[in-house]
Short mmCIF file of C-alpha atoms and ligand atoms in Angstrom, two decimals:
data_model
loop_
_atom_site.label_atom_id
_atom_site.label_comp_id
_atom_site.label_asym_id
_atom_site.label_seq_id
_atom_site.Cartn_x
_atom_site.Cartn_y
_atom_site.Cartn_z
CA UNK A 23 -62.27 -37.56 24.69
CA UNK A 24 -61.69 -35.73 27.92
CA UNK A 25 -63.00 -37.03 31.26
CA UNK A 26 -65.82 -34.75 32.52
CA UNK A 27 -65.06 -33.14 35.86
CA UNK A 28 -67.85 -33.21 38.45
CA UNK A 29 -69.50 -29.86 39.11
CA UNK A 30 -68.92 -30.33 42.85
CA UNK A 31 -65.15 -30.56 42.27
CA UNK A 32 -65.19 -27.38 40.19
CA UNK A 33 -67.08 -25.58 42.95
CA UNK A 34 -64.51 -26.75 45.50
CA UNK A 35 -61.72 -25.50 43.25
CA UNK A 36 -63.42 -22.15 42.81
CA UNK A 37 -63.74 -21.76 46.55
CA UNK A 38 -60.11 -22.86 47.08
CA UNK A 39 -59.09 -20.25 44.53
CA UNK A 40 -60.60 -17.37 46.45
CA UNK A 41 -58.00 -15.58 48.49
CA UNK A 42 -54.54 -14.33 47.61
CA UNK A 43 -53.38 -15.60 44.30
CA UNK A 44 -50.60 -14.56 41.98
CA UNK A 45 -51.29 -15.74 38.49
CA UNK A 46 -53.49 -17.64 36.07
CA UNK A 47 -52.48 -20.15 33.44
CA UNK A 48 -50.87 -18.81 30.27
CA UNK A 49 -53.82 -20.33 28.43
CA UNK A 50 -56.38 -18.47 30.58
CA UNK A 51 -54.57 -15.17 30.02
CA UNK A 52 -54.28 -15.71 26.26
CA UNK A 53 -50.51 -15.28 26.60
CA UNK A 54 -48.44 -15.38 23.42
CA UNK A 55 -46.29 -17.94 25.24
CA UNK A 56 -49.17 -20.39 25.68
CA UNK A 57 -48.53 -22.35 22.44
CA UNK A 58 -45.58 -24.75 22.84
CA UNK A 59 -44.10 -23.75 19.47
CA UNK A 60 -43.87 -20.14 20.71
CA UNK A 61 -41.84 -21.33 23.71
CA UNK A 62 -39.50 -23.36 21.50
CA UNK A 63 -38.98 -20.34 19.24
CA UNK A 64 -38.05 -18.12 22.20
CA UNK A 65 -35.42 -20.65 23.29
CA UNK A 66 -34.09 -21.22 19.77
CA UNK A 67 -33.70 -17.47 19.19
CA UNK A 68 -31.34 -16.92 22.12
CA UNK A 69 -27.70 -16.32 21.17
CA UNK A 70 -25.96 -19.15 23.04
CA UNK A 71 -22.39 -20.13 22.31
CA UNK A 72 -22.91 -23.72 23.49
CA UNK A 73 -26.61 -23.88 22.78
CA UNK A 74 -26.88 -27.02 20.64
CA UNK A 75 -27.86 -29.95 22.85
CA UNK A 76 -26.98 -32.69 20.37
CA UNK A 77 -23.51 -31.19 19.90
CA UNK A 78 -23.06 -31.14 23.67
CA UNK A 79 -24.05 -34.82 23.79
CA UNK A 80 -21.72 -35.71 20.92
CA UNK A 81 -18.72 -34.07 22.62
CA UNK A 82 -19.03 -36.57 25.44
CA UNK A 83 -19.55 -39.62 23.23
CA UNK A 84 -23.36 -39.71 22.93
CA UNK A 85 -23.91 -39.47 19.19
CA UNK A 86 -27.57 -40.36 19.65
CA UNK A 87 -29.73 -40.45 22.74
CA UNK A 88 -31.41 -43.85 22.90
CA UNK A 89 -33.57 -45.46 25.60
CA UNK A 90 -32.34 -47.84 28.26
CA UNK A 91 -34.81 -50.59 29.33
CA UNK A 92 -38.16 -49.10 30.32
CA UNK A 93 -38.57 -48.91 34.10
CA UNK A 94 -41.20 -46.24 34.65
CA UNK A 95 -44.46 -45.47 32.90
CA UNK A 96 -45.32 -41.89 33.74
CA UNK A 97 -48.98 -41.09 33.19
CA UNK A 98 -50.00 -37.45 33.14
CA UNK A 99 -53.73 -37.70 33.82
CA UNK A 100 -54.49 -34.03 33.20
CA UNK A 101 -53.66 -30.37 33.56
CA UNK A 102 -56.36 -29.46 36.03
CA UNK A 103 -54.92 -28.16 39.29
CA UNK A 104 -56.18 -26.31 42.35
CA UNK A 105 -53.08 -24.08 42.18
CA UNK A 106 -51.39 -21.85 39.60
CA UNK A 107 -47.73 -21.75 40.66
CA UNK A 108 -45.43 -19.25 38.96
CA UNK A 109 -42.90 -21.89 37.92
CA UNK A 110 -45.33 -24.51 36.61
CA UNK A 111 -43.98 -26.32 33.53
CA UNK A 112 -47.42 -27.77 32.82
CA UNK A 113 -49.27 -24.44 32.70
CA UNK A 114 -51.76 -26.16 34.99
CA UNK A 115 -54.57 -24.44 36.82
CA UNK A 116 -58.25 -24.53 37.76
CA UNK A 117 -59.19 -23.49 34.21
CA UNK A 118 -57.66 -26.59 32.58
CA UNK A 119 -60.83 -28.69 32.83
CA UNK A 120 -60.76 -29.85 29.22
CA UNK A 121 -57.50 -31.77 29.48
CA UNK A 122 -58.21 -34.81 31.65
CA UNK A 123 -57.56 -38.44 30.78
CA UNK A 124 -60.74 -40.45 30.22
CA UNK A 125 -61.37 -44.01 31.39
CA UNK A 126 -60.80 -45.51 27.95
CA UNK A 127 -57.33 -43.97 27.72
CA UNK A 128 -56.53 -45.11 31.26
CA UNK A 129 -57.46 -48.67 30.27
CA UNK A 130 -55.21 -48.34 27.23
CA UNK A 131 -52.36 -47.28 29.55
CA UNK A 132 -52.98 -50.36 31.71
CA UNK A 133 -53.00 -52.62 28.65
CA UNK A 134 -49.70 -51.06 27.54
CA UNK A 135 -48.26 -51.47 31.03
CA UNK A 136 -49.03 -55.20 30.82
CA UNK A 137 -46.77 -55.42 27.77
CA UNK A 138 -43.76 -54.03 29.63
CA UNK A 139 -41.47 -54.94 32.51
CA UNK A 140 -41.81 -51.43 34.00
CA UNK A 141 -41.75 -51.68 37.79
CA UNK A 142 -43.15 -48.22 38.54
CA UNK A 143 -46.15 -46.16 37.52
CA UNK A 144 -45.63 -42.47 38.15
CA UNK A 145 -48.95 -40.58 38.17
CA UNK A 146 -48.73 -36.87 37.61
CA UNK A 147 -50.72 -33.83 36.48
CA UNK A 148 -51.84 -31.00 37.23
CA UNK A 149 -53.10 -32.32 40.50
CA UNK A 150 -53.60 -35.96 39.43
CA UNK A 151 -56.01 -36.61 42.30
CA UNK A 152 -58.57 -34.38 40.52
CA UNK A 153 -58.98 -36.83 37.66
CA UNK A 154 -62.23 -38.75 38.28
CA UNK A 155 -60.50 -42.05 37.44
CA UNK A 156 -57.45 -41.48 39.64
CA UNK A 157 -58.35 -44.02 42.33
CA UNK A 158 -59.26 -46.62 39.73
CA UNK A 159 -55.87 -46.16 38.07
CA UNK A 160 -54.00 -46.47 41.36
CA UNK A 161 -55.90 -49.62 42.34
CA UNK A 162 -55.30 -51.22 38.97
CA UNK A 163 -51.56 -50.54 39.14
CA UNK A 164 -51.30 -51.79 42.72
CA UNK A 165 -53.19 -54.95 41.73
CA UNK A 166 -50.51 -55.51 39.08
CA UNK A 167 -47.79 -55.33 41.74
CA UNK A 168 -46.40 -52.01 40.51
CA UNK A 169 -44.79 -49.40 42.66
CA UNK A 170 -47.10 -46.39 42.39
CA UNK A 171 -46.05 -42.76 42.78
CA UNK A 172 -48.53 -39.96 43.30
CA UNK A 173 -47.06 -36.54 42.50
CA UNK A 174 -48.94 -34.50 45.04
CA UNK A 175 -48.98 -30.73 45.48
CA UNK A 176 -49.95 -31.21 49.17
CA UNK A 177 -52.61 -28.48 49.25
CA UNK A 178 -55.05 -30.76 47.43
CA UNK A 179 -55.13 -32.97 50.54
CA UNK A 180 -56.80 -30.16 52.47
CA UNK A 181 -59.86 -30.06 50.23
CA UNK A 182 -62.63 -31.96 52.06
CA UNK A 183 -63.21 -34.50 49.31
CA UNK A 184 -59.56 -35.59 49.43
CA UNK A 185 -59.10 -35.64 53.21
CA UNK A 186 -59.11 -39.45 53.27
CA UNK A 187 -56.30 -39.76 50.75
CA UNK A 188 -53.34 -40.09 53.19
CA UNK A 189 -54.91 -43.18 54.78
CA UNK A 190 -56.08 -44.43 51.39
CA UNK A 191 -52.54 -44.13 50.00
CA UNK A 192 -51.08 -45.80 53.09
CA UNK A 193 -53.31 -48.85 52.68
CA UNK A 194 -52.00 -49.29 49.15
CA UNK A 195 -48.32 -48.53 49.72
CA UNK A 196 -48.39 -45.56 47.33
CA UNK A 197 -45.27 -43.39 47.43
CA UNK A 198 -46.18 -39.73 47.81
CA UNK A 199 -43.78 -37.38 46.07
CA UNK A 200 -44.81 -33.97 47.25
CA UNK A 201 -43.64 -30.69 45.83
CA UNK A 202 -42.38 -28.07 48.23
CA UNK A 203 -40.14 -25.38 46.74
CA UNK A 204 -38.61 -24.40 50.06
CA UNK A 205 -38.67 -25.11 53.80
CA UNK A 206 -39.31 -21.42 54.51
CA UNK A 207 -42.72 -19.79 54.18
CA UNK A 208 -41.65 -16.69 52.27
CA UNK A 209 -39.84 -18.62 49.54
CA UNK A 210 -42.57 -21.19 49.03
CA UNK A 211 -45.39 -18.65 49.00
CA UNK A 212 -43.58 -16.42 46.51
CA UNK A 213 -43.64 -19.26 43.99
CA UNK A 214 -46.92 -21.00 44.81
CA UNK A 215 -49.14 -18.25 46.21
CA UNK A 216 -49.78 -16.83 49.66
CA UNK A 217 -50.84 -19.35 52.29
CA UNK A 218 -49.41 -22.34 50.39
CA UNK A 219 -46.65 -23.04 52.88
CA UNK A 220 -48.95 -23.36 55.87
CA UNK A 221 -51.31 -25.61 53.95
CA UNK A 222 -48.38 -27.75 52.82
CA UNK A 223 -47.13 -28.15 56.38
CA UNK A 224 -50.61 -29.19 57.52
CA UNK A 225 -50.81 -31.72 54.66
CA UNK A 226 -47.44 -33.24 55.64
CA UNK A 227 -48.70 -33.43 59.22
CA UNK A 228 -51.67 -35.49 57.99
CA UNK A 229 -49.40 -37.72 55.92
CA UNK A 230 -47.17 -38.23 58.97
CA UNK A 231 -50.26 -39.21 60.98
CA UNK A 232 -51.09 -41.82 58.31
CA UNK A 233 -47.64 -43.38 58.72
CA UNK A 234 -45.77 -41.47 56.02
CA UNK A 235 -42.32 -40.02 56.55
CA UNK A 236 -41.18 -42.35 59.33
CA UNK A 237 -38.88 -44.69 57.37
CA UNK A 238 -41.49 -47.30 56.37
CA UNK A 239 -40.69 -48.22 52.73
CA UNK A 240 -44.39 -48.85 52.07
CA UNK A 241 -45.26 -45.35 53.22
CA UNK A 242 -42.52 -43.33 51.66
CA UNK A 243 -42.83 -39.58 51.68
CA UNK A 244 -40.48 -37.86 49.26
CA UNK A 245 -40.14 -34.09 49.11
CA UNK A 246 -39.32 -32.58 45.75
CA UNK A 247 -37.56 -29.23 45.97
CA UNK A 248 -36.94 -26.80 43.15
CA UNK A 249 -35.04 -23.50 43.25
CA UNK A 250 -36.99 -20.36 43.97
CA UNK A 251 -35.28 -18.26 41.32
CA UNK A 252 -33.05 -18.43 38.25
CA UNK A 253 -30.37 -20.70 39.66
CA UNK A 254 -29.59 -24.41 39.78
CA UNK A 255 -30.84 -26.81 42.42
CA UNK A 256 -28.66 -27.01 45.53
CA UNK A 257 -26.82 -30.27 46.31
CA UNK A 258 -29.47 -32.85 47.16
CA UNK A 259 -27.89 -34.62 50.16
CA UNK A 260 -26.98 -31.39 51.95
CA UNK A 261 -30.44 -29.94 51.31
CA UNK A 262 -32.09 -33.07 52.67
CA UNK A 263 -30.14 -32.83 55.93
CA UNK A 264 -30.90 -29.13 56.27
CA UNK A 265 -34.64 -29.43 55.54
CA UNK A 266 -35.15 -32.48 57.76
CA UNK A 267 -33.67 -30.60 60.68
CA UNK A 268 -35.52 -27.36 59.89
CA UNK A 269 -38.98 -28.88 59.35
CA UNK A 270 -38.68 -31.11 62.43
CA UNK A 271 -37.49 -28.26 64.63
CA UNK A 272 -39.89 -25.57 63.43
CA UNK A 273 -42.96 -27.58 62.50
CA UNK A 274 -42.62 -31.05 64.04
CA UNK A 275 -42.95 -32.85 60.70
CA UNK A 276 -40.81 -35.51 59.02
CA UNK A 277 -40.18 -36.90 55.55
CA UNK A 278 -38.11 -39.78 54.17
CA UNK A 279 -36.01 -38.28 51.40
CA UNK A 280 -35.56 -35.14 49.39
CA UNK A 281 -34.97 -34.90 45.66
CA UNK A 282 -34.17 -31.80 43.64
CA UNK A 283 -35.36 -30.57 40.27
CA UNK A 284 -34.00 -27.72 38.18
CA UNK A 285 -36.72 -25.41 36.91
CA UNK A 286 -37.28 -26.02 33.22
CA UNK A 287 -37.12 -22.93 30.99
CA UNK A 288 -40.57 -23.58 29.56
CA UNK A 289 -44.17 -22.51 30.16
CA UNK A 290 -44.74 -20.27 33.19
CA UNK A 291 -41.13 -20.41 34.37
CA UNK A 292 -40.07 -19.26 30.91
CA UNK A 293 -42.51 -16.37 31.22
CA UNK A 294 -41.11 -15.50 34.64
CA UNK A 295 -37.54 -15.54 33.28
CA UNK A 296 -38.56 -13.23 30.45
CA UNK A 297 -40.38 -10.82 32.73
CA UNK A 298 -37.40 -10.59 35.09
CA UNK A 299 -34.89 -10.22 32.26
CA UNK A 300 -33.16 -13.43 33.43
CA UNK A 301 -33.72 -15.71 30.46
CA UNK A 302 -30.39 -15.22 28.67
CA UNK A 303 -28.43 -15.55 31.90
CA UNK A 304 -30.36 -18.64 33.01
CA UNK A 305 -29.84 -20.41 29.68
CA UNK A 306 -26.14 -19.54 29.76
CA UNK A 307 -26.01 -21.01 33.26
CA UNK A 308 -27.65 -24.21 32.05
CA UNK A 309 -25.50 -24.60 28.95
CA UNK A 310 -22.25 -23.72 30.76
CA UNK A 311 -23.09 -26.23 33.50
CA UNK A 312 -23.58 -29.13 31.09
CA UNK A 313 -22.39 -32.23 32.95
CA UNK A 314 -21.61 -35.34 30.84
CA UNK A 315 -22.04 -37.54 33.92
CA UNK A 316 -25.79 -36.81 33.94
CA UNK A 317 -26.54 -38.22 30.48
CA UNK A 318 -26.72 -41.93 31.28
CA UNK A 319 -29.32 -41.24 33.98
CA UNK A 320 -31.59 -38.90 32.01
CA UNK A 321 -35.19 -39.80 32.75
CA UNK A 322 -36.11 -39.96 29.07
CA UNK A 323 -33.91 -43.08 28.91
CA UNK A 324 -35.83 -45.24 31.42
CA UNK A 325 -39.25 -43.54 31.42
CA UNK A 326 -42.05 -43.12 28.93
CA UNK A 327 -44.54 -40.30 29.37
CA UNK A 328 -48.22 -40.52 28.38
CA UNK A 329 -50.31 -37.38 28.06
CA UNK A 330 -53.98 -37.02 29.04
CA UNK A 331 -55.06 -37.71 25.45
CA UNK A 332 -52.86 -40.81 25.13
CA UNK A 333 -50.01 -39.30 23.09
CA UNK A 334 -46.56 -40.73 23.91
CA UNK A 335 -43.58 -38.56 24.79
CA UNK A 336 -39.98 -39.09 25.83
CA UNK A 337 -40.61 -37.14 29.05
CA UNK A 338 -43.10 -34.83 30.75
CA UNK A 339 -41.19 -31.75 29.54
CA UNK A 340 -41.36 -32.85 25.91
CA UNK A 341 -45.03 -33.54 26.53
CA UNK A 342 -45.64 -29.94 27.56
CA UNK A 343 -43.77 -28.73 24.47
CA UNK A 344 -45.85 -31.05 22.28
CA UNK A 345 -42.82 -33.01 21.11
CA UNK A 346 -44.14 -36.58 20.79
CA UNK A 347 -41.84 -39.59 20.49
CA UNK A 348 -40.35 -40.15 17.05
CA UNK A 349 -42.09 -42.85 15.00
CA UNK A 350 -40.85 -44.66 11.90
CA UNK A 351 -43.88 -43.65 9.84
CA UNK A 352 -44.12 -40.09 11.20
CA UNK A 353 -47.58 -40.68 12.68
CA UNK A 354 -48.49 -39.13 16.02
CA UNK A 355 -47.77 -41.91 18.52
CA UNK A 356 -50.72 -43.02 20.68
CA UNK A 357 -50.93 -45.42 23.60
CA UNK A 358 -53.44 -47.55 21.66
CA UNK A 359 -50.63 -48.42 19.21
CA UNK A 360 -48.15 -49.20 22.00
CA UNK A 361 -45.28 -51.24 20.57
CA UNK A 362 -42.51 -51.83 23.14
CA UNK A 363 -39.93 -52.97 20.58
CA UNK A 364 -40.46 -50.00 18.27
CA UNK A 365 -40.30 -47.62 21.22
CA UNK A 366 -37.13 -49.21 22.48
CA UNK A 367 -35.50 -48.60 19.09
CA UNK A 368 -36.48 -44.94 18.90
CA UNK A 369 -34.20 -41.95 19.06
CA UNK A 370 -35.06 -39.55 21.87
CA UNK A 371 -36.03 -36.07 20.66
CA UNK A 372 -34.06 -33.22 22.19
CA UNK A 373 -34.15 -29.42 22.07
CA UNK A 374 -32.58 -26.61 24.03
CA UNK A 375 -34.75 -27.06 27.13
CA UNK A 376 -32.91 -30.39 27.62
CA UNK A 377 -29.99 -28.45 29.11
CA UNK A 378 -32.20 -28.15 32.20
CA UNK A 379 -31.71 -31.90 32.77
CA UNK A 380 -27.95 -32.00 32.31
CA UNK A 381 -26.90 -28.92 34.30
CA UNK A 382 -24.91 -29.36 37.49
CA UNK A 383 -25.85 -32.57 39.29
CA UNK A 384 -28.57 -33.22 36.73
CA UNK A 385 -32.30 -33.09 37.18
CA UNK A 386 -35.22 -35.41 36.67
CA UNK A 387 -38.52 -36.48 38.22
CA UNK A 388 -36.36 -38.80 40.31
CA UNK A 389 -34.04 -35.99 41.42
CA UNK A 390 -30.34 -35.48 40.65
CA UNK A 391 -28.87 -37.87 38.11
CA UNK A 392 -25.12 -37.57 38.74
S1 SF4 S 427 -46.53 -26.69 39.79
FE1 SF4 S 427 -47.82 -28.42 40.38
S2 SF4 S 427 -49.17 -27.57 41.95
FE2 SF4 S 427 -48.31 -25.85 40.87
S3 SF4 S 427 -49.79 -25.34 39.26
FE3 SF4 S 427 -48.28 -26.75 38.37
S4 SF4 S 427 -49.16 -28.77 38.60
FE4 SF4 S 427 -50.26 -27.41 40.00
S1 SF4 S 428 -36.08 -32.63 28.61
FE1 SF4 S 428 -36.76 -34.73 28.37
S2 SF4 S 428 -35.85 -35.41 26.43
FE2 SF4 S 428 -34.72 -33.62 27.12
S3 SF4 S 428 -32.99 -34.44 28.29
FE3 SF4 S 428 -34.65 -33.96 29.74
S4 SF4 S 428 -35.71 -35.87 29.99
FE4 SF4 S 428 -34.50 -36.06 28.10
#
């Protein structure tokens, strides 16, 4: 069952959508790329000399990719979003009202969490704040002593119903990991839609006013940057220094740390690569930049990803490609059947998109991995 979205929220989204806007979800446009299997086929069909991920792993001593101890439960509470960014790997957007985690599934996630030693709950979407049970989930995780991450697109904080969230997060010690493709307006707006940069700056200003971004570990503001184009993420430490100086000088705002993420060649970024004629070159860049030092820190090794309907995945990218975790009996794995020992013994499922995580300094929801 999907959680029903309040009519008032949908009206707010519709009004936020008016104005300059660059795209709709693949699903809303009926794109041939919308089904995950179509995306996997496109990637598999590319002629790539070093295009087999398992072979690449084996050449550096990883015959099988197996989990390390579970540290992070990542819960994707839905695909509804107030934005429709060009690079979105979720194919999220205002039309994705049907895919939202219901209360029963959230309670199943909490019951599963209680069976693990995971120290962090990473809440993502879409815009996770739009799920009607979002605040309940955060409170329940905080009550369990977990470190909670909200993956925030920033612009959501400007909608009137969410204006209290910076202070609400601050009271609970929630880490806000906010996505900002670039510290310059033109680059951010080209990926996320006109006007996004200014809204994002205003949202960071509000987070700063609530105590975020000033070095307090209980009010940590992390900026997640991803390349605006078909290239790899820039070195994380250098980018952090540059952006801190730039955003403070030009906008008077601060953040605590910056992490980088390579764009995954799936969903809307895959479409963008195809349209620009960059797909072959981008995949060659990823495969030729395979870095063995990134493998131990792959996020699929210490994280488990739950989708809005409760299906379990090795990571959020596999979730979007509908590649659930491998099970001994071949059944579709669901959070209601959560078995930590069986999951720990599983083999992680990989395909060509995985080269996005091992290229260069590596890439994950926690940033570079090498
Ligand atoms: S990238 Fe993030 S903010 Fe943009 S459409 Fe996707 S989920 Fe929403
Ligand atoms: S895409 Fe997922 S499964 Fe593949 S390497 Fe990255 S984190 Fe692991």
